[in-house]
mmCIF file of C-alpha atoms and ligand atoms in Angstrom:
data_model
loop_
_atom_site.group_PDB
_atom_site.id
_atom_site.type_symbol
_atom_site.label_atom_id
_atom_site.label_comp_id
_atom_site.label_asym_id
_atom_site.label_seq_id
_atom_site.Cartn_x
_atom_site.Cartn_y
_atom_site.Cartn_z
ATOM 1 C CA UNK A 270 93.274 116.448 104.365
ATOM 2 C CA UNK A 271 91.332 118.430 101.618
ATOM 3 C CA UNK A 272 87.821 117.479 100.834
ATOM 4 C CA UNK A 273 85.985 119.129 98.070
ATOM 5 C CA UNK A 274 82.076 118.686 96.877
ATOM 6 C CA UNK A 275 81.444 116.741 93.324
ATOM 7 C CA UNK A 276 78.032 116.267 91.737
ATOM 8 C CA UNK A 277 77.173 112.451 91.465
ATOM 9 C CA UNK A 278 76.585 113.036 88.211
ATOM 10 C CA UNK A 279 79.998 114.495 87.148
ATOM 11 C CA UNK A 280 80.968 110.664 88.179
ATOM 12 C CA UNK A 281 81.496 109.284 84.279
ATOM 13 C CA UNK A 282 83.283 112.451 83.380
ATOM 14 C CA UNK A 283 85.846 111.525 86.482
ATOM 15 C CA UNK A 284 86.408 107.891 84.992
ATOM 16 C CA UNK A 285 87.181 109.564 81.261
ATOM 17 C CA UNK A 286 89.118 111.363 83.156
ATOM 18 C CA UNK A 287 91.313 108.712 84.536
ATOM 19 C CA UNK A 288 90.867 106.453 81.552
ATOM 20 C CA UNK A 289 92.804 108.844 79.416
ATOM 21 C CA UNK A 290 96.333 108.321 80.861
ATOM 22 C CA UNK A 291 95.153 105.335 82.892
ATOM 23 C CA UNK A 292 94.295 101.631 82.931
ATOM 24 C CA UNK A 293 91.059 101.687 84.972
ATOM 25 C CA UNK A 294 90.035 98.512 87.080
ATOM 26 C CA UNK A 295 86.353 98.959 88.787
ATOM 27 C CA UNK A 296 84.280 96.997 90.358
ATOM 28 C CA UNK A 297 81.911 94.923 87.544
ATOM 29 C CA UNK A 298 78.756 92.891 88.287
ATOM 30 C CA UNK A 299 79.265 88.721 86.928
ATOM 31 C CA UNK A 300 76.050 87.115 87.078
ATOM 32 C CA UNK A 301 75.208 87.340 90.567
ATOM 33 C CA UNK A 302 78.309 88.404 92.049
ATOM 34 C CA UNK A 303 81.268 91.636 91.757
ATOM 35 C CA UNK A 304 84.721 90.931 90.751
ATOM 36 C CA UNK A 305 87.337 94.462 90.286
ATOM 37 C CA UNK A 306 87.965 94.079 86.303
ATOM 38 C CA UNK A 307 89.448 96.244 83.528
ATOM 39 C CA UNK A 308 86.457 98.381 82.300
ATOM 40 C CA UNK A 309 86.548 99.941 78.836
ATOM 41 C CA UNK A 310 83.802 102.550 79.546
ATOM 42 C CA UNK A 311 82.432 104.417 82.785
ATOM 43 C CA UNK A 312 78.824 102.336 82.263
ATOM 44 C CA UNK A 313 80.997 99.227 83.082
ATOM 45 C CA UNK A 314 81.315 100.071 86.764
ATOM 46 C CA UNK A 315 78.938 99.043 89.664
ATOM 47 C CA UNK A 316 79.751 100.996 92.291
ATOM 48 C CA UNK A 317 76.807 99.685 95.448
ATOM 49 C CA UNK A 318 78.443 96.568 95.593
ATOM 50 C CA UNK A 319 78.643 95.024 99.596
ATOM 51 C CA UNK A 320 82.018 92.882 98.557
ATOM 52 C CA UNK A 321 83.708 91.428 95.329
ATOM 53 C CA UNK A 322 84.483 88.068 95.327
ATOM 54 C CA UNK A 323 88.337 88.276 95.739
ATOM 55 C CA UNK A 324 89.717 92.023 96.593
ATOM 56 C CA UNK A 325 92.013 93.940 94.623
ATOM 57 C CA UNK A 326 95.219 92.784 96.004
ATOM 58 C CA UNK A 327 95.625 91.096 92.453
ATOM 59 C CA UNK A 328 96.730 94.146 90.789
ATOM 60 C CA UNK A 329 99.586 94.476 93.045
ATOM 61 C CA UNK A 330 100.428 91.466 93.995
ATOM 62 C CA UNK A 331 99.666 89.021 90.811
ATOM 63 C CA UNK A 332 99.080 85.725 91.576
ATOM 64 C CA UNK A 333 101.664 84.646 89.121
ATOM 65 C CA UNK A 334 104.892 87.204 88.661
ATOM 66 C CA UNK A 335 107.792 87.002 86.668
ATOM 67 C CA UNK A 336 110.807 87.661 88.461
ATOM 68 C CA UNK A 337 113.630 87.109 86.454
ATOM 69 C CA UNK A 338 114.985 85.553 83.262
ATOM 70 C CA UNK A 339 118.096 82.983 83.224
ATOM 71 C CA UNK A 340 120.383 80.959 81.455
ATOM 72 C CA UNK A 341 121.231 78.091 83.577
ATOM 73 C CA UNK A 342 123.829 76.509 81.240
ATOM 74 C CA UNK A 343 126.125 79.936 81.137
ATOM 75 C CA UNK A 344 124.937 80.504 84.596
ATOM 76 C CA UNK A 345 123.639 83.874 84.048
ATOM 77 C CA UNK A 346 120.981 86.134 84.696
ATOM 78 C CA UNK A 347 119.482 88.553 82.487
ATOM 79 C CA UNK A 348 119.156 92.732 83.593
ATOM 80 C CA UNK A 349 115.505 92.575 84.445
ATOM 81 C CA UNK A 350 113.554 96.075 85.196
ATOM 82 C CA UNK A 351 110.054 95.423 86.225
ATOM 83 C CA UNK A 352 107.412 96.714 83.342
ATOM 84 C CA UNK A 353 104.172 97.716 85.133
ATOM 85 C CA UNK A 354 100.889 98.956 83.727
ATOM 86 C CA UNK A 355 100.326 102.819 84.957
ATOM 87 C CA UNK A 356 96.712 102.284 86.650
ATOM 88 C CA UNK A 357 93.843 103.050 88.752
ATOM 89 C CA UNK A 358 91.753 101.012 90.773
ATOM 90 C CA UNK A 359 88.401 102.288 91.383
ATOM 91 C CA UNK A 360 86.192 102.290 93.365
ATOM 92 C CA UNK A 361 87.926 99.926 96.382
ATOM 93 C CA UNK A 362 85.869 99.910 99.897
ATOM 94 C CA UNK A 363 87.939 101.257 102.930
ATOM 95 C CA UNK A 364 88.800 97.772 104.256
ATOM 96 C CA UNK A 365 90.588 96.746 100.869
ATOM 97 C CA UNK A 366 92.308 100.115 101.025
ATOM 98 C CA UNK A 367 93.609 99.481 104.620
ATOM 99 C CA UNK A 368 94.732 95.732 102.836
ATOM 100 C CA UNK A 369 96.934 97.722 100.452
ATOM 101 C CA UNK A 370 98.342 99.327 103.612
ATOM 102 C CA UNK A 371 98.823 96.385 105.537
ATOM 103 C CA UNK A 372 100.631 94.935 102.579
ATOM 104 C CA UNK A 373 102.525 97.802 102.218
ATOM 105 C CA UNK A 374 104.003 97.469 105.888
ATOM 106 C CA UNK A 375 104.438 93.954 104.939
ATOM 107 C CA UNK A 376 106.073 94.229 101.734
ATOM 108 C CA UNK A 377 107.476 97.631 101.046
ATOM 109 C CA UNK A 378 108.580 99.214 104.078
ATOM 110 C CA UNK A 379 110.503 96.586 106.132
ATOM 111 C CA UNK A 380 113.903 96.358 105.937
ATOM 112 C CA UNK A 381 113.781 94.225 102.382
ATOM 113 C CA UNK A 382 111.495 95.802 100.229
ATOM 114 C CA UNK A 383 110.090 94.168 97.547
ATOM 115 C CA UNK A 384 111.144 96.042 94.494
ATOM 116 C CA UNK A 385 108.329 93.832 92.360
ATOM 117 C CA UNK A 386 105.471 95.092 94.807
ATOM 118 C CA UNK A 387 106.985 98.767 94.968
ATOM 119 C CA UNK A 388 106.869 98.855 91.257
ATOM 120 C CA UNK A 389 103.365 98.221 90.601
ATOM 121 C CA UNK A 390 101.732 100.239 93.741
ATOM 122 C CA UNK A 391 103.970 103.098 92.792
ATOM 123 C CA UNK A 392 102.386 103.116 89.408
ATOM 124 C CA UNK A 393 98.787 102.566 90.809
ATOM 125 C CA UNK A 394 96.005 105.549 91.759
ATOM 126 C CA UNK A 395 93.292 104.144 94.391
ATOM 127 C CA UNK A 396 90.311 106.013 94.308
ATOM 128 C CA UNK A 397 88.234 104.736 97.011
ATOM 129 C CA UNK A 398 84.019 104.958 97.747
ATOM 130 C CA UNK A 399 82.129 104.311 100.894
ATOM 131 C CA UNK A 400 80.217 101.379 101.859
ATOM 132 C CA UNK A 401 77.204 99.886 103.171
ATOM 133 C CA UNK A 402 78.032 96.645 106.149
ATOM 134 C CA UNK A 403 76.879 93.529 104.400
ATOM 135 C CA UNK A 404 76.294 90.643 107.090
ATOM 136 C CA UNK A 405 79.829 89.012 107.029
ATOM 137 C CA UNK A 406 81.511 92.648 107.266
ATOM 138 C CA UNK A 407 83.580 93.358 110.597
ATOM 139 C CA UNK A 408 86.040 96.009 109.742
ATOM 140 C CA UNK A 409 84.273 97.788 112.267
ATOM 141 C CA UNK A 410 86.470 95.862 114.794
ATOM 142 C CA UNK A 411 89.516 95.495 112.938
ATOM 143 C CA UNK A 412 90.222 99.507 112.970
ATOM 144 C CA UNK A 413 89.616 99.050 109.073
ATOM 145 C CA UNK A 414 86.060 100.504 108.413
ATOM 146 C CA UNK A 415 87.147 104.192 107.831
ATOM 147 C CA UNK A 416 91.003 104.358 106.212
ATOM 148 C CA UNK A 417 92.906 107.966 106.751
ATOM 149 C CA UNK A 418 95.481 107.057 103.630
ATOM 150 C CA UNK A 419 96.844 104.539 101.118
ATOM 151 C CA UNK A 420 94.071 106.366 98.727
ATOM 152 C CA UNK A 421 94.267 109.332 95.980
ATOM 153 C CA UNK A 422 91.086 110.456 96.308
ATOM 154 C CA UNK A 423 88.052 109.170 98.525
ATOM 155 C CA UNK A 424 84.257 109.598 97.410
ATOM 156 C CA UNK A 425 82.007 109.222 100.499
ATOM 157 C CA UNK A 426 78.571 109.068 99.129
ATOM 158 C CA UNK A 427 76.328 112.070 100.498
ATOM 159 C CA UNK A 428 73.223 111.658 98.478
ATOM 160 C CA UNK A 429 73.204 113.102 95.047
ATOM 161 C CA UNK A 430 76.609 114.395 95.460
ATOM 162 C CA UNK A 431 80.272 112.802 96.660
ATOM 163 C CA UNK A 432 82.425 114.408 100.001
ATOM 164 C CA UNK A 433 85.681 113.844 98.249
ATOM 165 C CA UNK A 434 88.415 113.551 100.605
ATOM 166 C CA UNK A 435 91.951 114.452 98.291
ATOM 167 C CA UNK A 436 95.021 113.130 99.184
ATOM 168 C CA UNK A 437 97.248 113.136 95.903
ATOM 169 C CA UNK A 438 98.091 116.114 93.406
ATOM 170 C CA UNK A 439 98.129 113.877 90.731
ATOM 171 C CA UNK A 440 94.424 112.569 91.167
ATOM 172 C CA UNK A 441 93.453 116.016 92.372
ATOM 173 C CA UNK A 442 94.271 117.803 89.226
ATOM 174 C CA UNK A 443 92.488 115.534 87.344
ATOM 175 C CA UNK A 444 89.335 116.002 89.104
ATOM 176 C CA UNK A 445 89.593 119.338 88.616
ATOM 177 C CA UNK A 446 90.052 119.106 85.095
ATOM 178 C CA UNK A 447 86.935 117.293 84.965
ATOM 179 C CA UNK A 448 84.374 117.628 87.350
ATOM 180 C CA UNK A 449 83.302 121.645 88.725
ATOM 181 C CA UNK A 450 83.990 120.997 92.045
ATOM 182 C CA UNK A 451 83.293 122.962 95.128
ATOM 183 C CA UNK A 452 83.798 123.532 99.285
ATOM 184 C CA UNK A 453 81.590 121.407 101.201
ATOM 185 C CA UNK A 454 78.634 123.783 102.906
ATOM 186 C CA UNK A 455 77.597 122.780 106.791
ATOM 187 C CA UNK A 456 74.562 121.383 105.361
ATOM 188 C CA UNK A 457 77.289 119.043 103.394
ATOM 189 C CA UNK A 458 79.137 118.395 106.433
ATOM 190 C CA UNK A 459 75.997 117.319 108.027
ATOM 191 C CA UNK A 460 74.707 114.888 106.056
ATOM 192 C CA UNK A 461 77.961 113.448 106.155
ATOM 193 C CA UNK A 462 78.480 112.768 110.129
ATOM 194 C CA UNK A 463 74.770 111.638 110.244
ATOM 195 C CA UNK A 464 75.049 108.912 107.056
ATOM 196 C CA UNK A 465 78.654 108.487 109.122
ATOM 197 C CA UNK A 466 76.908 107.464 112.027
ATOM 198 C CA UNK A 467 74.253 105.431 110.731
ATOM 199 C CA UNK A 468 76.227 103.204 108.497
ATOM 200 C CA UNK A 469 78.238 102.737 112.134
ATOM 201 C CA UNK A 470 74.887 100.772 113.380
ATOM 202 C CA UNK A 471 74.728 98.624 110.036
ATOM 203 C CA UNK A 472 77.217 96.348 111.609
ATOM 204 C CA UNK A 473 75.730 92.913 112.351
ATOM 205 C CA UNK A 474 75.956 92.724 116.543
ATOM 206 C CA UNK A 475 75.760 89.345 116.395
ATOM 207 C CA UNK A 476 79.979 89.182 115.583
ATOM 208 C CA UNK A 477 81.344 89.705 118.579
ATOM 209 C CA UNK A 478 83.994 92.554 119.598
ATOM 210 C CA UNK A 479 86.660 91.052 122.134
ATOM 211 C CA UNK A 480 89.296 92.903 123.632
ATOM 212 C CA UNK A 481 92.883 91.454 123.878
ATOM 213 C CA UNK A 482 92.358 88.899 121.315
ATOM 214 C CA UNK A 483 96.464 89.012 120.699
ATOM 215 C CA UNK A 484 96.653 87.984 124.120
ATOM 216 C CA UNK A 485 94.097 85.483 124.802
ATOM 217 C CA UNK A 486 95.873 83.644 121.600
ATOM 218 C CA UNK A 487 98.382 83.385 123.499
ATOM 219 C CA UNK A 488 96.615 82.252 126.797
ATOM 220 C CA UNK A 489 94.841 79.755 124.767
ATOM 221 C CA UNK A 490 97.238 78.357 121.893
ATOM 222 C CA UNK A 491 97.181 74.831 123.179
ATOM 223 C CA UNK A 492 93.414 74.841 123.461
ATOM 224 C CA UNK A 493 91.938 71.785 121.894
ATOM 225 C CA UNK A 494 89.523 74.239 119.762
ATOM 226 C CA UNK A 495 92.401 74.637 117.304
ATOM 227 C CA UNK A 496 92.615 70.802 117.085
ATOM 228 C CA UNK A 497 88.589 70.780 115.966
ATOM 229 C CA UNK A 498 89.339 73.889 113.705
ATOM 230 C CA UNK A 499 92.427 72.481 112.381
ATOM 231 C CA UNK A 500 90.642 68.634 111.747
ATOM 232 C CA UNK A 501 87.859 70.607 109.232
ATOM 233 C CA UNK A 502 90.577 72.528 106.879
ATOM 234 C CA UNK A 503 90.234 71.327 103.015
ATOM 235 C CA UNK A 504 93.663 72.404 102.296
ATOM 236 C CA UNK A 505 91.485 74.173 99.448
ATOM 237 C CA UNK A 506 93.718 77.769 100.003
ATOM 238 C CA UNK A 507 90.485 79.574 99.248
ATOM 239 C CA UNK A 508 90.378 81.628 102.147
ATOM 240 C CA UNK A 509 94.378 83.066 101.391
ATOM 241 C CA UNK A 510 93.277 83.607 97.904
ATOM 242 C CA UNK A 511 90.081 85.889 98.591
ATOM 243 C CA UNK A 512 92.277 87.586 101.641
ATOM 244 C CA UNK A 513 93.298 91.341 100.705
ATOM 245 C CA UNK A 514 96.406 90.928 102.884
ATOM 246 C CA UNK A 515 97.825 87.214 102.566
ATOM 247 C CA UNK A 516 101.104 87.820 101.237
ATOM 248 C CA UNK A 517 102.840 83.977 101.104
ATOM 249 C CA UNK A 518 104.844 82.673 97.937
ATOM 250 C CA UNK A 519 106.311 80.237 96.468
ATOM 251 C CA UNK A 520 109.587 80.132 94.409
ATOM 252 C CA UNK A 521 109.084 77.943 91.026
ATOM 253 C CA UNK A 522 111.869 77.902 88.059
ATOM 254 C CA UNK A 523 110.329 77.220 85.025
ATOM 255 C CA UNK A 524 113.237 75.976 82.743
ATOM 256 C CA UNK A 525 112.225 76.077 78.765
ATOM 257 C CA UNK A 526 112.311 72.452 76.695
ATOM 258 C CA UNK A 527 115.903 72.853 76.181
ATOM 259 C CA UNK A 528 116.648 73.226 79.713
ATOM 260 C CA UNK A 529 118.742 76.461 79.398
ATOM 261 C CA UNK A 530 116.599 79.592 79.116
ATOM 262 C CA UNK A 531 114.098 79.719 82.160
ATOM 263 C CA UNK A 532 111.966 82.117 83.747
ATOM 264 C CA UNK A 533 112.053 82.631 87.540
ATOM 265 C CA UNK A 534 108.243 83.134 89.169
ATOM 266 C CA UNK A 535 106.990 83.558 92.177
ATOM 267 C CA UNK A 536 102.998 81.808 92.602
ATOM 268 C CA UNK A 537 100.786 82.265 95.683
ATOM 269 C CA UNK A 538 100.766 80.099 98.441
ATOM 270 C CA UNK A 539 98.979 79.582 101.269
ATOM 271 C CA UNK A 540 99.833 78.886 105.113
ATOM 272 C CA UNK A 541 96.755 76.052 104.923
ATOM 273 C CA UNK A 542 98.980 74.045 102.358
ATOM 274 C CA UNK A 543 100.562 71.004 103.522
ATOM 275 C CA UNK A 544 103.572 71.209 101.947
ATOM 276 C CA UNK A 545 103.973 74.739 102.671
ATOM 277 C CA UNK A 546 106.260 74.140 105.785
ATOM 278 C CA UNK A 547 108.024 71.341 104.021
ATOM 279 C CA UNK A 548 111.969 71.824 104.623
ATOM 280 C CA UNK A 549 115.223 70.566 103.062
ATOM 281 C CA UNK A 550 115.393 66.717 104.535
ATOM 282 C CA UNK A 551 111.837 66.022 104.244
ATOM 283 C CA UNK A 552 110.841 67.862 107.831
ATOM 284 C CA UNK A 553 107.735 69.679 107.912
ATOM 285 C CA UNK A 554 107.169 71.815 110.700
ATOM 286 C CA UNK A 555 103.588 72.336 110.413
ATOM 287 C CA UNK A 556 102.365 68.999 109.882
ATOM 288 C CA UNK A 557 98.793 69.245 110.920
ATOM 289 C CA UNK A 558 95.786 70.894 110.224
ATOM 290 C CA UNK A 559 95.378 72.279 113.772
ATOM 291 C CA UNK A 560 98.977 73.525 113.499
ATOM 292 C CA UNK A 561 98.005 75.173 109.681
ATOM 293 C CA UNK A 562 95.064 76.954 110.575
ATOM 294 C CA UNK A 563 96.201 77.682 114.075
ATOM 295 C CA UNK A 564 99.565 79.510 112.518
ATOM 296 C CA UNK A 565 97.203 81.552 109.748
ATOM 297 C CA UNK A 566 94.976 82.975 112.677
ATOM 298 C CA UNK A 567 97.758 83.514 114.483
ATOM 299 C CA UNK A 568 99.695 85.788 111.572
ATOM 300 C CA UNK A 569 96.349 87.283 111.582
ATOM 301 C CA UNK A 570 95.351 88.417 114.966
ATOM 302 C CA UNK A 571 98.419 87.992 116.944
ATOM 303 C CA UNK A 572 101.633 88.303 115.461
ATOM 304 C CA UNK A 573 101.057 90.862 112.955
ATOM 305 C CA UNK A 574 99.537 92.739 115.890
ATOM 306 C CA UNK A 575 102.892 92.198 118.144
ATOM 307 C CA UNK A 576 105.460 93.696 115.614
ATOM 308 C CA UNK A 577 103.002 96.331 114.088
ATOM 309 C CA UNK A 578 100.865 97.297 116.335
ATOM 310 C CA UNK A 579 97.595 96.494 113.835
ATOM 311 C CA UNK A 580 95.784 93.354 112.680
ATOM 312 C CA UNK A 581 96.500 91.463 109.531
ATOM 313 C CA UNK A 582 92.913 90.818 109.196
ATOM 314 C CA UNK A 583 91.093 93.794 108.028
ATOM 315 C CA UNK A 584 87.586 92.199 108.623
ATOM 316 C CA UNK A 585 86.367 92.137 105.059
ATOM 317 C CA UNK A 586 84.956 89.069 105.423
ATOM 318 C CA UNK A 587 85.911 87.383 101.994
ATOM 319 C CA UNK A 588 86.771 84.058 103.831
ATOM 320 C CA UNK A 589 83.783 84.141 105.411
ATOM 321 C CA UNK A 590 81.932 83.404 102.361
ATOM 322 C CA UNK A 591 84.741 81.327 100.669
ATOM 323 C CA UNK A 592 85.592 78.748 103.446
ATOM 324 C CA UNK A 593 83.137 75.749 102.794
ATOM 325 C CA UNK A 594 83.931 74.750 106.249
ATOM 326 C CA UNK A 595 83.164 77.893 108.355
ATOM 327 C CA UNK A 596 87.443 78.469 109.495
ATOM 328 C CA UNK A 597 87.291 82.234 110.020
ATOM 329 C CA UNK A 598 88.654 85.068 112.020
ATOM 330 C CA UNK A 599 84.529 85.026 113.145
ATOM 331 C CA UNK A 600 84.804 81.724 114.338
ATOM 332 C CA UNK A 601 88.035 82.434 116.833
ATOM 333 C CA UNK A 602 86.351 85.564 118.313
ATOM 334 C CA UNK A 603 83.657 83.424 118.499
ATOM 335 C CA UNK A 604 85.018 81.023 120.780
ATOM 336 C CA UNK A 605 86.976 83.659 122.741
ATOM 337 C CA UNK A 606 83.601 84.941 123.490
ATOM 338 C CA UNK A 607 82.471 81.469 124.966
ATOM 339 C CA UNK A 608 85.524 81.148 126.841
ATOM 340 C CA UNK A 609 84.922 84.348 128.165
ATOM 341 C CA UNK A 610 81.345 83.590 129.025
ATOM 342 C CA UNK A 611 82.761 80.550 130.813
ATOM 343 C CA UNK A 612 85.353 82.048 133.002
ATOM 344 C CA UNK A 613 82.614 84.897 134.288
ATOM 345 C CA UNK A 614 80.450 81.796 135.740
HETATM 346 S S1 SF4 B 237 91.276 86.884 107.109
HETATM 347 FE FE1 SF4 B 237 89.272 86.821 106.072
HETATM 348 S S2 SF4 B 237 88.098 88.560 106.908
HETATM 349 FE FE2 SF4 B 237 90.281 88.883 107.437
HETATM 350 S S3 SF4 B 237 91.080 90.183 105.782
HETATM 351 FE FE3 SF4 B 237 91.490 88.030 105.185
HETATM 352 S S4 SF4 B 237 89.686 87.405 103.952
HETATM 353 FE FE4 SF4 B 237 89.131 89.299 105.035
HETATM 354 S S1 SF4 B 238 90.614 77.353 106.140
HETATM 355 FE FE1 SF4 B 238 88.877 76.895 104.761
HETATM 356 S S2 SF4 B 238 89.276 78.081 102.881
HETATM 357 FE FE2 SF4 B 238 91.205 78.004 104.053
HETATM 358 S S3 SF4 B 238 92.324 76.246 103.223
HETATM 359 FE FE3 SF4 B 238 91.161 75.488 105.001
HETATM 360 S S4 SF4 B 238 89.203 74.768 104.122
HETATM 361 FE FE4 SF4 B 238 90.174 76.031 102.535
#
């Protein structure tokens, strides 16, 4: 990996930069909270945010996508090339990074990949920035709080001036084009491990770390905890819409008034619907709530874990704010941190 020195200050000229052959989408202050937005100039962006509301994942995974166009009286489907917007998202903390990656694996590298995804992260720069923990952060445990790719460049704030770690021609050229840039000194280096470290003992202790949680899911899956968790979920699908790396759909055909020409979408869904197991025949095989949330912890911690070797959950702690009921990936290391405490009596 390259890293280079930039002058905070050269930070608007970077943005122009970008903004020249790019859409750029930032993190922007509404009211009280951050959201990542379109931005027209460089003043636009607030870069000390601790989260934004709902992560990025939007821009590469919209909540609402066309598919494909059809004419269901002549039975036939129109040549359809996905149109995406060339852009960069700025600005995006190391946890929403390591989303994009995790959706990636999900999404883009299996054996099916999903040519709609593909399209628009192939067309998309990520310029990432260092953090500061808020209290609901725990990336620190999901191997998410520092993020070795899945970016173009990476500015990790050293003071007045920005460690940028390059990892794309493309975005590297144009910082060169606009900013003077130069080789990071010791003192540079420094500064760096030292902020490094102390932003390491910003995590709040009070979430706890537990080892083998993949396993103790498994140990405990009949547990009557997930029947208490389970009893409290709203159904609301907050917490899959905030998530950087919830991933489910739903199919919907949306036929025009003369019931010929139709458009072929697919919408978000979540694991916490209802319906969302709902077969052919009227079956559903996730009737509960216990077996709902139950199944969305479990894709988080476990079974993503089992086939690729890394959580789902990259600890950014979105739901942790967004679920009115307290059902979190906190909550279930929680309790395997009681159970542990019981078992060493
Ligand atoms: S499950 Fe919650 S904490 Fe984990 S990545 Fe999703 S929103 Fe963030
Ligand atoms: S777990 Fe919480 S946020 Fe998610 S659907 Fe249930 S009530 Fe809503």
């Amino acid at each position: 990996m390259l890293y280079r020195v930039m002058a905070k200050s050269e930070l608007p000229s970077l943005i122009q930069g970008f903004m020249e052959s790019y859409e750029v989408v930032a993190p922007v202050k509404r009211g009280n909270r951050h959201v990542f937005d379109v931005v027209e100039t460089p003043e636009d962006i607030v870069l000390d945010y601790v989260q934004t509301d709902s992560s990025p994942k939007k821009y590469l995974f919209p909540p609402v996508e066309e598919l494909m166009r059809f004419d269901a009286q002549m039975n036939l489907v129109e040549d359809f090339s996905k149109v995406v917007t060339p852009r960069v998202i700025f600005g995006v903390h190391a946890c929403d990074i390591s989303g994009f990656n995790r959706l990636d694996v999900a999404l883009a590298q299996g054996k099916y990949c999903d040519p709609y995804y593909k399209a628009h992260r192939d067309a998309t720069m990520v310029v990432g920035i260092s953090c500061q923990p808020g209290a609901e952060c725990f990336c620190n445990l999901m191997a998410s709080d520092e993020v070795q790719y899945g970016y173009d460049l990476f500015l990790y704030d050293i003071g007045d001036k920005y460690l940028v770690s390059m990892s794309s021609v493309e975005a590297t050229n144009i910082l060169e084009a606009c900013c003077d840039i130069s080789e990071a000194t010791d003192e540079d280096r420094k500064v760096f491990r030292h902020l490094t470290r102390e932003r390491q003992r910003a995590f709040n202790p009070d979430i706890p770390h537990v080892d083998d949680v993949p396993m103790l899911m498994d140990v405990f899956h009949s547990d009557p905890f997930w029947e208490e968790l389970g009893s409290r979920c709203l159904s609301c699908s907050a917490c899959a819409s905030v998530c950087p790396t919830c991933y489910c759909f739903d199919i919907v055909d949306v036929l025009e008034p003369d019931s010929c020409q139709g458009v072929r979408e697919r919408h978000w869904d979540a694991c916490t619907n209802p319906d969302f197991a709902l077969v052919a025949g009227g079956y559903n095989f996730r009737p509960t709530g216990r077996e709902r949330v139950r199944h969305r912890m479990y894709h988080k911690l476990n079974g993503f874990m089992v086939n690729h070797d890394r959580m789902l959950c990259v600890g950014c702690g979105r739901c942790v704010s967004a679920c009115k009921v307290g059902i979190n990936p906190i909550e279930v290391l929680r309790f395997f941190e009681r159970k542990g405490a019981e078992d060493a009596k």
